[in-house]
Short mmCIF file of C-alpha atoms in Angstrom, two decimals:
data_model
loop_
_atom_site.label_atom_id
_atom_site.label_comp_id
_atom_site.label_asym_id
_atom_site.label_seq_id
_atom_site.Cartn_x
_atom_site.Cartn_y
_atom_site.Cartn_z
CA UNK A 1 27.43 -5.14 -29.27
CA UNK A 2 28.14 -1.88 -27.64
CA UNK A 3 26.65 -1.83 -24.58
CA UNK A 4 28.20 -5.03 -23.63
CA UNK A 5 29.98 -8.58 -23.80
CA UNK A 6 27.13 -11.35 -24.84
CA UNK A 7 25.91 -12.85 -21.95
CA UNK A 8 26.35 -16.26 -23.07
CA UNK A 9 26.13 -19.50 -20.71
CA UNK A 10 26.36 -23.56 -20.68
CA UNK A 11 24.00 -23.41 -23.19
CA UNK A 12 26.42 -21.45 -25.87
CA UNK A 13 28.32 -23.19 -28.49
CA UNK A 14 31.41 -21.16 -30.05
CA UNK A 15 30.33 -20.14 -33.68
CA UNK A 16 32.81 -20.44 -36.77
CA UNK A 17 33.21 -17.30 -39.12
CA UNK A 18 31.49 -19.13 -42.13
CA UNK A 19 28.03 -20.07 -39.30
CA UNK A 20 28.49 -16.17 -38.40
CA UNK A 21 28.41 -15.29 -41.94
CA UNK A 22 25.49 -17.54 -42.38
CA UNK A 23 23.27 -16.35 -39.91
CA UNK A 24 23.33 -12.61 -41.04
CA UNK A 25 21.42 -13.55 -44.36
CA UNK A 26 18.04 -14.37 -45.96
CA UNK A 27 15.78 -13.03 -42.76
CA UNK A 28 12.71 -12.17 -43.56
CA UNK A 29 11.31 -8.74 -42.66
CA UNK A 30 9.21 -9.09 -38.92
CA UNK A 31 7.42 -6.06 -37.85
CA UNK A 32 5.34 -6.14 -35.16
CA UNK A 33 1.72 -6.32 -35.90
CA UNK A 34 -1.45 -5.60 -34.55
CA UNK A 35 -2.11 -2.44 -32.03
CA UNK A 36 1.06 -0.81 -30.80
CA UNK A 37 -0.54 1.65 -28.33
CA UNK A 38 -0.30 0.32 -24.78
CA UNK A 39 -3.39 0.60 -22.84
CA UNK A 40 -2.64 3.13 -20.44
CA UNK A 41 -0.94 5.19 -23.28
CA UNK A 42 -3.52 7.82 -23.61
CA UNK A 43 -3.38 8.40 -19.09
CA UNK A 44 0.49 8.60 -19.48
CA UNK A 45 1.36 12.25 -20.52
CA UNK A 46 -0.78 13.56 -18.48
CA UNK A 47 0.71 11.40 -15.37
CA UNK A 48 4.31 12.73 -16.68
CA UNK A 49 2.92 16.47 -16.92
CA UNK A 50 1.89 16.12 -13.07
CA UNK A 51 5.20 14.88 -11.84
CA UNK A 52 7.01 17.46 -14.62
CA UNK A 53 5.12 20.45 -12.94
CA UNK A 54 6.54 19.32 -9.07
CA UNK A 55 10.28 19.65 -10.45
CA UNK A 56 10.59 22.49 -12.66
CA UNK A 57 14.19 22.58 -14.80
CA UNK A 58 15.26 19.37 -13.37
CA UNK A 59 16.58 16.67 -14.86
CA UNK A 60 14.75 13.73 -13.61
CA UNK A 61 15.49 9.69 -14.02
CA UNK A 62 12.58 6.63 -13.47
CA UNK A 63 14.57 3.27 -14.33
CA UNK A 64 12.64 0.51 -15.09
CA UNK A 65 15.38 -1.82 -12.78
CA UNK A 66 17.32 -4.49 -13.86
CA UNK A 67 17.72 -8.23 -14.50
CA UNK A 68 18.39 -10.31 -10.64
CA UNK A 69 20.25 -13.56 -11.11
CA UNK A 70 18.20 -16.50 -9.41
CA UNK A 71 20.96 -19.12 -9.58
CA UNK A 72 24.42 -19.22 -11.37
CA UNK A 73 22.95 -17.62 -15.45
CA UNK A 74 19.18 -18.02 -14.52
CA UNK A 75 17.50 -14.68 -13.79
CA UNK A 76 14.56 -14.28 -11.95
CA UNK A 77 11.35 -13.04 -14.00
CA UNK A 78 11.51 -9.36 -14.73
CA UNK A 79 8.82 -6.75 -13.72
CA UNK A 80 9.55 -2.75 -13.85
CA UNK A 81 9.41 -0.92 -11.25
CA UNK A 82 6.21 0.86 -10.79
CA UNK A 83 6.56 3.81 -11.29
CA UNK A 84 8.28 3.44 -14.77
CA UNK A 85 5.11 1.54 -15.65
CA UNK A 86 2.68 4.21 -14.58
CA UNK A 87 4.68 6.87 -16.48
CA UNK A 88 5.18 4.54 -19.95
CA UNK A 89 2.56 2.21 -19.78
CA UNK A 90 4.92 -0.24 -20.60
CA UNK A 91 4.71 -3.30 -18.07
CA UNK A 92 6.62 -6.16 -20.14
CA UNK A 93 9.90 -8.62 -19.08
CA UNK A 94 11.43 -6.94 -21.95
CA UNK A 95 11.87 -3.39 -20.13
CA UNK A 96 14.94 -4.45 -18.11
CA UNK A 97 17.30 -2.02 -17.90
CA UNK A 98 15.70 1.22 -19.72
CA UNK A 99 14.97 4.48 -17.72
CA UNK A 100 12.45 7.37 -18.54
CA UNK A 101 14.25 10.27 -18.45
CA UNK A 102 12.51 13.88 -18.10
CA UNK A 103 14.70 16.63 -20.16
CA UNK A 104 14.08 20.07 -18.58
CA UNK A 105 12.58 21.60 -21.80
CA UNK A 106 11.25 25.59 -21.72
CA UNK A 107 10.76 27.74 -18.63
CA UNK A 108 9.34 25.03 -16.71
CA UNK A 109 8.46 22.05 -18.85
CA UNK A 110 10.29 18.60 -19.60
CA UNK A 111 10.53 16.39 -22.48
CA UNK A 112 10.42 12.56 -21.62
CA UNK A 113 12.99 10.31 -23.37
CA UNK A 114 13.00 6.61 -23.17
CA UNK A 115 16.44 5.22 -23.46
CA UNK A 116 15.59 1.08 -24.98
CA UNK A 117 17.45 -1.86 -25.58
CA UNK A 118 15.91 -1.93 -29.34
CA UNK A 119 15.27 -5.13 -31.45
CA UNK A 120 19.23 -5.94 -32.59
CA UNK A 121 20.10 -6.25 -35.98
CA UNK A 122 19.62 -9.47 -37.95
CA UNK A 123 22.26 -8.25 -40.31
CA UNK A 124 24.90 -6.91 -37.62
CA UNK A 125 26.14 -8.70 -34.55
CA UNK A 126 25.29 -11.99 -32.55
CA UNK A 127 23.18 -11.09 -29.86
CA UNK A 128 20.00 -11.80 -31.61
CA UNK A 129 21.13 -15.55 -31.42
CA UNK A 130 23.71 -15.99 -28.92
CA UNK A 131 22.62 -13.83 -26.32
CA UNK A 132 20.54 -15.61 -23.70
CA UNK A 133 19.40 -11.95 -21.28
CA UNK A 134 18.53 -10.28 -24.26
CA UNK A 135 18.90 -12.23 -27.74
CA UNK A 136 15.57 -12.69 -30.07
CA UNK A 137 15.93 -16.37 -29.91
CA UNK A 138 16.87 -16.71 -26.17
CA UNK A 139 13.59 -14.23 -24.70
CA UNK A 140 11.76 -13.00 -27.66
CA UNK A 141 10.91 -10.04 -29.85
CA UNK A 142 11.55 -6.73 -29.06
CA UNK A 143 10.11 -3.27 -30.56
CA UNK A 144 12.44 -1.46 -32.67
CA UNK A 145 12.77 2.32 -31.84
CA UNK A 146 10.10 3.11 -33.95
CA UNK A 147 7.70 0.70 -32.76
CA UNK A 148 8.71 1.52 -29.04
CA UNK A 149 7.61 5.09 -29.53
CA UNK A 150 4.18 4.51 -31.57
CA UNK A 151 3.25 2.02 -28.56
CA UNK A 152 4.71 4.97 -25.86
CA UNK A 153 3.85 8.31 -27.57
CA UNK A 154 7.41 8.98 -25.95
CA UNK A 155 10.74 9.57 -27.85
CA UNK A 156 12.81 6.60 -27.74
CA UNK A 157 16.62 6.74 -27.99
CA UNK A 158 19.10 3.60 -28.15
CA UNK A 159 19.97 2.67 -24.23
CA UNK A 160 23.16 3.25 -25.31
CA UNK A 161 23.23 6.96 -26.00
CA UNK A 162 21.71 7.38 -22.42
CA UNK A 163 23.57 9.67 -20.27
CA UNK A 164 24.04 8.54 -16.53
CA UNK A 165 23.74 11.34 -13.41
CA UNK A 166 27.07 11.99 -12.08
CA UNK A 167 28.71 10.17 -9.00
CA UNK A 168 27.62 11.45 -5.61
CA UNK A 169 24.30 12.69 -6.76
CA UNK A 170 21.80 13.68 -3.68
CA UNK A 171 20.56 11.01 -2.48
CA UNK A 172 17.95 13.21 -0.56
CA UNK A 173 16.95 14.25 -3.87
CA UNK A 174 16.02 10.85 -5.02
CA UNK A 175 13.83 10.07 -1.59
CA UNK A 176 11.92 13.69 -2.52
CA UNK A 177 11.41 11.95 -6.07
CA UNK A 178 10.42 8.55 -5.06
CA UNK A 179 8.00 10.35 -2.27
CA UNK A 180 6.26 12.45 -5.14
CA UNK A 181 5.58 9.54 -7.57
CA UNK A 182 4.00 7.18 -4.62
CA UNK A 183 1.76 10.87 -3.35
CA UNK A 184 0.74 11.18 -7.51
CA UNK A 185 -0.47 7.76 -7.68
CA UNK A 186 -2.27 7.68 -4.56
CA UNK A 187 -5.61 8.45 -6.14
CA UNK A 188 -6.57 6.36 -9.10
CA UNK A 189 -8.32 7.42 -12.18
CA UNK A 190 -11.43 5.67 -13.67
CA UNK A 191 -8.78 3.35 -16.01
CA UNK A 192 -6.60 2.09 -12.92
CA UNK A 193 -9.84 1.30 -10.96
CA UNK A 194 -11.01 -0.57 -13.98
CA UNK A 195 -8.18 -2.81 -14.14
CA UNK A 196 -7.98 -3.01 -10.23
CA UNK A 197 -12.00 -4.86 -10.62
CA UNK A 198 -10.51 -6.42 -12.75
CA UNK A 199 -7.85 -8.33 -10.68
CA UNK A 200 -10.16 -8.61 -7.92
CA UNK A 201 -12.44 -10.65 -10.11
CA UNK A 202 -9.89 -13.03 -11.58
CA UNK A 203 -8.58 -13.30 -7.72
CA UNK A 204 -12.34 -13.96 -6.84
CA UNK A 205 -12.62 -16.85 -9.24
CA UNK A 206 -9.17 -18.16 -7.90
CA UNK A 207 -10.37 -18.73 -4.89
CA UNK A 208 -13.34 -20.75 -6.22
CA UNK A 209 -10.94 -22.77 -8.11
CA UNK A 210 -9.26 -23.31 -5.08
CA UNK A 211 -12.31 -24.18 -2.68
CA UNK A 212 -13.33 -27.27 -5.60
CA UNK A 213 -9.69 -28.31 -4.87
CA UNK A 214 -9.75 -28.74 -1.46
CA UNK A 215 -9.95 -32.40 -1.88
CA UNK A 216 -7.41 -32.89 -3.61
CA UNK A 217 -5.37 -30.77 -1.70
CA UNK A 218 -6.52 -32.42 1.70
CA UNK A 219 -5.40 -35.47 0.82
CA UNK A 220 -1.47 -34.06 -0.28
CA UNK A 221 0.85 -34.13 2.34
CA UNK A 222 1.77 -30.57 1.08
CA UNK A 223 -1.46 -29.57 0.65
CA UNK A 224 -0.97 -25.48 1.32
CA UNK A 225 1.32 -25.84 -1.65
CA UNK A 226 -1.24 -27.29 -3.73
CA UNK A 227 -3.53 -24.21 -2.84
CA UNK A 228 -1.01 -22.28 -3.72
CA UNK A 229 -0.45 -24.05 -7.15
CA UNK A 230 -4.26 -24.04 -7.45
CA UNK A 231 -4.24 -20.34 -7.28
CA UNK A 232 -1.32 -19.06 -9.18
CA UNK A 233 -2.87 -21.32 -12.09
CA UNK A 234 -5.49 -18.61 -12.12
CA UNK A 235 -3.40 -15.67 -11.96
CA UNK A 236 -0.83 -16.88 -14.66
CA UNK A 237 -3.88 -17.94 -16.97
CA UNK A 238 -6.01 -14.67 -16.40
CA UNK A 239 -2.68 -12.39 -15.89
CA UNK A 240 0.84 -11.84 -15.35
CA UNK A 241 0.95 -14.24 -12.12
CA UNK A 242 0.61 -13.27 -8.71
CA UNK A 243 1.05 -9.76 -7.09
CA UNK A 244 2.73 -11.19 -4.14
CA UNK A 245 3.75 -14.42 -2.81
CA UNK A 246 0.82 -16.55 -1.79
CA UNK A 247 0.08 -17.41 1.32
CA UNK A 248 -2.19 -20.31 1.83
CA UNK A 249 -1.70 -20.96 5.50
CA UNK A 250 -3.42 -24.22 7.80
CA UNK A 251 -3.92 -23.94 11.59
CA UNK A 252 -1.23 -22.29 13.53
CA UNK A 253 0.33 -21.67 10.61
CA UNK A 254 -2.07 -18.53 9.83
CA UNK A 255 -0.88 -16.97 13.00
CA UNK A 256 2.03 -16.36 10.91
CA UNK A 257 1.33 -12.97 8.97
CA UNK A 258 3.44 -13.97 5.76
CA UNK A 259 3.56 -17.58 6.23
CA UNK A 260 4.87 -17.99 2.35
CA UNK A 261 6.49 -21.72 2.96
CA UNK A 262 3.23 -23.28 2.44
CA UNK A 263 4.67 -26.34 3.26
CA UNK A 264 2.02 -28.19 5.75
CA UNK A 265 -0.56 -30.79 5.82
CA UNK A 266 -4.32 -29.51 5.87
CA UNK A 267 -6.32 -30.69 8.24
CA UNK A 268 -9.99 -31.09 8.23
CA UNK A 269 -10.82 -29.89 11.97
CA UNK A 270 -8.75 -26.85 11.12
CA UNK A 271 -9.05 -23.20 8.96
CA UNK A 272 -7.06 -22.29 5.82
CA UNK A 273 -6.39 -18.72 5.92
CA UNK A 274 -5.78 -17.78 1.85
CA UNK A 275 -4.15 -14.74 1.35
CA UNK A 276 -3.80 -13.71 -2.28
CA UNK A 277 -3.94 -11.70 -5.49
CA UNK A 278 -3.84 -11.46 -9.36
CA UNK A 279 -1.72 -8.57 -10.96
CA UNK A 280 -2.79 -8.41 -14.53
CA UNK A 281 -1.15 -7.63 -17.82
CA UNK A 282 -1.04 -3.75 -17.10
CA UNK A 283 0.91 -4.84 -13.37
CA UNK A 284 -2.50 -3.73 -11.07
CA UNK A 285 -3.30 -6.09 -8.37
CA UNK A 286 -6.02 -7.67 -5.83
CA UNK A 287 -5.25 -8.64 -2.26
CA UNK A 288 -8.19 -10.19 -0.72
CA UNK A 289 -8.04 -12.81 2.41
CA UNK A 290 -10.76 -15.40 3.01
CA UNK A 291 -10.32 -18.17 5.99
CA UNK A 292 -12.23 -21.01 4.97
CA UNK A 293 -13.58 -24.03 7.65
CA UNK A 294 -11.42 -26.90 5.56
CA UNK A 295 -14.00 -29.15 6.70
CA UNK A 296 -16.75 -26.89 5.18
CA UNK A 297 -18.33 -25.75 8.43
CA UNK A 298 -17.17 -23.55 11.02
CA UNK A 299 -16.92 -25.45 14.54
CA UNK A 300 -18.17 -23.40 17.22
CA UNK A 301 -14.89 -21.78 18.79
CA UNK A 302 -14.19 -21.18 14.44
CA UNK A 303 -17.28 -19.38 14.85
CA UNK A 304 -16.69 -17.05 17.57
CA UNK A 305 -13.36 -15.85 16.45
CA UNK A 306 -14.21 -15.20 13.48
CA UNK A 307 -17.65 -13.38 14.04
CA UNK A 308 -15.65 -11.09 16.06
CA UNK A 309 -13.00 -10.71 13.20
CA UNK A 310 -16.08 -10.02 10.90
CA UNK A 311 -17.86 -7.46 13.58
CA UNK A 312 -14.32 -5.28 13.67
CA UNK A 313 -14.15 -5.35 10.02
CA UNK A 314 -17.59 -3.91 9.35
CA UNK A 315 -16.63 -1.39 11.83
CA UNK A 316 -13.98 -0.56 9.59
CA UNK A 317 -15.63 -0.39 6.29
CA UNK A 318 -18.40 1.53 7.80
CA UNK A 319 -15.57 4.56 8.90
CA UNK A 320 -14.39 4.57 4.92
CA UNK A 321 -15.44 8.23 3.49
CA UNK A 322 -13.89 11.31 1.77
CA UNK A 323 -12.60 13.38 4.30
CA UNK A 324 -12.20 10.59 7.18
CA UNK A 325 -8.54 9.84 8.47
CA UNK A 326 -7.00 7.65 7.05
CA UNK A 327 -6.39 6.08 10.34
CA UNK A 328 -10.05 5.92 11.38
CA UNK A 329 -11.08 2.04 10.19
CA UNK A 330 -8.06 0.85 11.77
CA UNK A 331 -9.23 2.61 15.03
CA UNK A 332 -12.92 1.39 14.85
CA UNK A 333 -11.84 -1.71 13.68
CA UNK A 334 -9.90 -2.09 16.62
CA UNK A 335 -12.24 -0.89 19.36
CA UNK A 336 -14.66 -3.84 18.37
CA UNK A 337 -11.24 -6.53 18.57
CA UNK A 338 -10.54 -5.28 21.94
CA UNK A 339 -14.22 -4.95 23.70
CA UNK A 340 -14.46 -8.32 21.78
CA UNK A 341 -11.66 -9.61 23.68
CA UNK A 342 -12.45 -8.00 27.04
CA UNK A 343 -15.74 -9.68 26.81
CA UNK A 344 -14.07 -13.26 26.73
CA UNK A 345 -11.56 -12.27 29.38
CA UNK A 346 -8.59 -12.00 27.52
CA UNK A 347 -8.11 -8.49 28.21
CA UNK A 348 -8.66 -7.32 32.03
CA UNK A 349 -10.40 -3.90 29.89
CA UNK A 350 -10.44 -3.02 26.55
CA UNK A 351 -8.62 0.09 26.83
CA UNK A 352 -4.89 1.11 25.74
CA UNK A 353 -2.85 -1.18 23.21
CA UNK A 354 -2.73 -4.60 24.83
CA UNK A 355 -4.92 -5.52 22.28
CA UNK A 356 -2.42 -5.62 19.76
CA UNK A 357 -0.33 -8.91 21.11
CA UNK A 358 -3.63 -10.83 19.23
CA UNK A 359 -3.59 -8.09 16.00
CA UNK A 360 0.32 -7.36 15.34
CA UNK A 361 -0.52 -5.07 12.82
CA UNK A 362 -2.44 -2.55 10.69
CA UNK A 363 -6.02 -3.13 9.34
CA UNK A 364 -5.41 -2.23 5.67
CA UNK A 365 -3.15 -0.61 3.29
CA UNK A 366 -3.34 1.33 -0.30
CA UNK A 367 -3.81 -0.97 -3.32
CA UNK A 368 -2.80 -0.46 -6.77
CA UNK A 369 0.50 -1.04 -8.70
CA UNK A 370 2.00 -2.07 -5.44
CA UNK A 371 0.37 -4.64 -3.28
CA UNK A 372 1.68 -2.05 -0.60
CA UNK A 373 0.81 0.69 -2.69
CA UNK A 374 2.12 4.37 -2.16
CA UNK A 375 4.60 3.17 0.45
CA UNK A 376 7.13 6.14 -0.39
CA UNK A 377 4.82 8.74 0.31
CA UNK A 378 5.04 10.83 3.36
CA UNK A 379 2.96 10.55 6.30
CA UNK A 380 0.82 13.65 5.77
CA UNK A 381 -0.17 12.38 2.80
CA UNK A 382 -1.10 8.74 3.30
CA UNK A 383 -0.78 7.72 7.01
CA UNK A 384 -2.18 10.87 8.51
CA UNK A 385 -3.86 11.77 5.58
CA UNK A 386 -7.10 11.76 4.77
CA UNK A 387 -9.43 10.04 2.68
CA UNK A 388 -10.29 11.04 -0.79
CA UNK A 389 -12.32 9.93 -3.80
CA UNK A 390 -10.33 8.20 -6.01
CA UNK A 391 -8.31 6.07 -3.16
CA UNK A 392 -7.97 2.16 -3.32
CA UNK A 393 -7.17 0.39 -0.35
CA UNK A 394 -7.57 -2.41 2.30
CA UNK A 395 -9.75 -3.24 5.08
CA UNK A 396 -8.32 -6.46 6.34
CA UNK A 397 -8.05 -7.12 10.47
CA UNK A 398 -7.07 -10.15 12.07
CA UNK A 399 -6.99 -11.96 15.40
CA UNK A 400 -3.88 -14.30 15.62
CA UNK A 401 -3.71 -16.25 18.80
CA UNK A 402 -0.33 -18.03 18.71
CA UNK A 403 0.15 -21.99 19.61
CA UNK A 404 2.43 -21.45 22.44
CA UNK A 405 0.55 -17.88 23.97
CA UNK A 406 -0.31 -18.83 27.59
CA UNK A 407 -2.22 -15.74 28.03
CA UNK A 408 -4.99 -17.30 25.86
CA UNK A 409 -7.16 -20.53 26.96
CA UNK A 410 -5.67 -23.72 25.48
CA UNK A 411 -9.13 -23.92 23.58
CA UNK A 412 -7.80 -20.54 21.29
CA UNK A 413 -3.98 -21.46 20.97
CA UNK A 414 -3.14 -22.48 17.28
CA UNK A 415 -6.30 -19.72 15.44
CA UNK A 416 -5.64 -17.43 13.42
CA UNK A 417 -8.87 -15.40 11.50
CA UNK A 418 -8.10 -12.57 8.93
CA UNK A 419 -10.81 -11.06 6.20
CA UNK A 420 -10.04 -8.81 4.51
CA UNK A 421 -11.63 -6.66 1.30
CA UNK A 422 -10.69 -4.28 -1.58
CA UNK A 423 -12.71 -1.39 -1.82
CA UNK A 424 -12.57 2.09 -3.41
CA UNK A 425 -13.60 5.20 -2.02
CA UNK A 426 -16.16 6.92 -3.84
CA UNK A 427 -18.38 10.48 -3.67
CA UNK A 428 -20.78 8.85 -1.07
CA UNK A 429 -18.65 6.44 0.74
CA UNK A 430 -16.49 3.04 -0.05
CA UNK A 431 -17.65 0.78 -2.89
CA UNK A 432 -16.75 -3.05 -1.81
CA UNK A 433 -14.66 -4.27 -5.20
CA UNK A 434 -14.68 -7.63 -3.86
CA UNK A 435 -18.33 -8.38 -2.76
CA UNK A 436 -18.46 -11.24 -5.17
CA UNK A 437 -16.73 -13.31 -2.37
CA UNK A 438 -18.96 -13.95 0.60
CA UNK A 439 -17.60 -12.96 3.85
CA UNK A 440 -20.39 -14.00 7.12
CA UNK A 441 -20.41 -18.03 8.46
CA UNK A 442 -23.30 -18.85 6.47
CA UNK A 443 -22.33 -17.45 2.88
CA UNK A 444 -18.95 -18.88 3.02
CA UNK A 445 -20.33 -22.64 4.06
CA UNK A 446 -23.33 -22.21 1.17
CA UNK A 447 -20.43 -21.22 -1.50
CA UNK A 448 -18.43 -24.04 -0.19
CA UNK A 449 -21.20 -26.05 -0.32
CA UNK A 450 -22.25 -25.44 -3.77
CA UNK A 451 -18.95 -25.59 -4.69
CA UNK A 452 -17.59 -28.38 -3.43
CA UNK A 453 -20.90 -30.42 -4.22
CA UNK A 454 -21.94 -28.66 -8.04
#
């Protein structure tokens, strides 16, 4: 090899000359078959042209990232950065290490050039065989250069030949680049909202699988973890796993916003608060939250805190237009929480922020690549931005009222009530992605129901 020393491991076994010898003969000729084009092949130049036009005559660098050891030789699944994906269209574990580089090319222009790792050599070298990052027989086929650039439409060159940027490059030059790829993928074409239904649906029937599992999973002393097994069954069957950790989160425990340990018991008197998403194949991914009545009907006080969870986040969808601020469901959203709250006595008045012990947070983000999608790009352009056709995003507020807050009646301590929806914003409005799910008291104990009893 020449990028390298094999990565070998406590699996490796020291070859002799004459097994060497051997194991460079009588291969028979593999090319890869099928389709080469990747998906979002035909979206990709014109994606590079955009970012290409913001930087004229500079050299510019998108790595995919690179291999993070787990434990000891075990590395932790790969997934490129995403960027490097929306630019290639390549999405794969097999992408660790490369980097999209844009050539300045002609007054203004760039060439792209993607340095690979390429298929190694049957007939030269070891790594096929011995190597366990990258060998054949360790993690699987990889294209050669000429396969790489029919599924790319991009020049591929050996990772080897590529050329790294000099120490103490400006590191201010690298936020400017990082801000203008998050600001070019803040509006999604027809394709990406395509595949972003499409995770929303495969989420949508994970959390059906999950309901019929309940239980089972009521019965485990673990039982959030067997939600969250439950769930990322669904999103490794339909896609490439989950687009964030899972959080499947039982009583107090959902007054934790990224309660990810899933450790605890369920309990019947209690809510499950299910936080998650599928990414598929092309890396685009869902986020929806449902919080389910474990026992299959809401109690009373279940009722009331989350009708007024529900109320604040129809207030919010109802704000989603072109031209709105991006701000302005979070705001209406947040008026309803805090007359909601002034009305129980909570809050002395629902004016200023005191609301926001009980929220902690925003009511909704941009969705897309990133679960957190866009979260480079500058304030102008996303958090005091506006609203534009084309935008995916996030409507998702929550009351939390923690176990041990004595500013809340004993009777609230321990609830914790998020819902929250995917939609996209279209010529007329916001288009709900996720409406397959049902959101008021009644739908979600009938789909329970039927589910639970079909």
């Amino acid at each position: 090899m020449t990028e390298q020393a094999l990565r070998t491991g406590s699996h490796d076994l020291t070859p002799t000359a004459e097994f060497q010898t051997f194991m460079t003969r009588d291969w028979a000729a593999g090319p890869l078959s099928g389709e080469l084009l990747v998906p979002a092949a035909r979206f990709t130049p014109s994606r590079r042209a955009r970012l290409s036009a913001r930087f004229p005559g500079e050299r510019l660098l998108i790595p995919a990232g690179g291999l993070k050891i787990r434990s000891n030789d075990c590395d932790y699944r790969f997934r490129p950065h995403s960027a490097y994906a929306w630019l290639t269209g390549l999405t794969g574990e097999d992408q660790s290490g490369h980097v999209l580089v844009l050539e300045p090319s002609g007054p203004s222009g760039h060439e792209a050039v993607l340095y690979v790792r390429p298929r190694s050599p049957r007939d030269d070298g070891e790594e096929f065989y011995r190597d366990r990052r990258h060998g054949e027989f360790w993690v699987g086929r990889r294209p050669d250069l000429g396969e790489a650039e029919r599924m790319t439409g991009i020049r591929c060159e050996h990772l080897d030949a590529y050329r790294k940027p000099p120490p103490g490059r400006d590191a201010s030059h690298d936020a400017e680049l990082a801000s203008v790829l998050s600001e070019l993928r803040l509006i999604k074409d027809a394709w990406e909202v395509g595949q972003l239904q499409q995770a929303v649906d495969h989420t949508a029937s994970g959390f059906e699988d999950v309901v019929r599992a309940l239980p089972r999973a009521l019965s485990h002393p673990r039982g959030e973890r067997w939600i969250e097994g439950v769930f990322g069954l669904r999103a490794r069957a339909e896609g490439n796993g989950t687009g964030y950790d899972t959080i499947a989160a039982s009583g107090a425990h959902a007054c934790v916003l990224h309660w990810i340990r899933n450790d605890g018991a369920l309990d019947p008197r209690k809510l499950l608060l299910l936080d998650a998403g599928v990414e598929t194949d092309s890396l685009y991914t869902a986020d929806i939250t449902r919080t389910l009545p474990l026992s299959g009907r809401f109690s009373f006080l279940q009722l009331q805190v989350y009708e007024l969870v529900l109320a604040a986040q129809e207030a919010g969808m109802a704000a989603l237009r072109p031209g709105a601020s991006f701000r302005d469901f979070h705001r209406a959203g947040m008026r309803v929480i805090a007359e909601g709250l002034a009305e129980w006595g909570v809050l002395k008045s629902p004016e200023g922020d005191l609301h926001r012990r009980y929220t902690l947070c925003s009511s909704g983000h941009m969705l897309g690549l990133d679960v957190h999608d866009c979260a480079q790009a500058r304030a102008g352009t996303y958090l005091d931005g506006v609203l534009e056709e084309g935008h995916v995003l996030t409507v998702e507020p929550g009351l939390y009222f923690q176990p041990d807050d004595e500013t809340l009646p004993a009777e609230l301590r321990g609830i914790g009530v998020r819902i929250e929806d995917n939609l996209v914003i279209t010529k007329e409005g916001a288009r709900l992605m996720s409406g397959a799910l049902p959101r008021t008291p009644d739908g979600i104990e009938s789909w329970m129901g039927a589910l639970l009893n079909g």
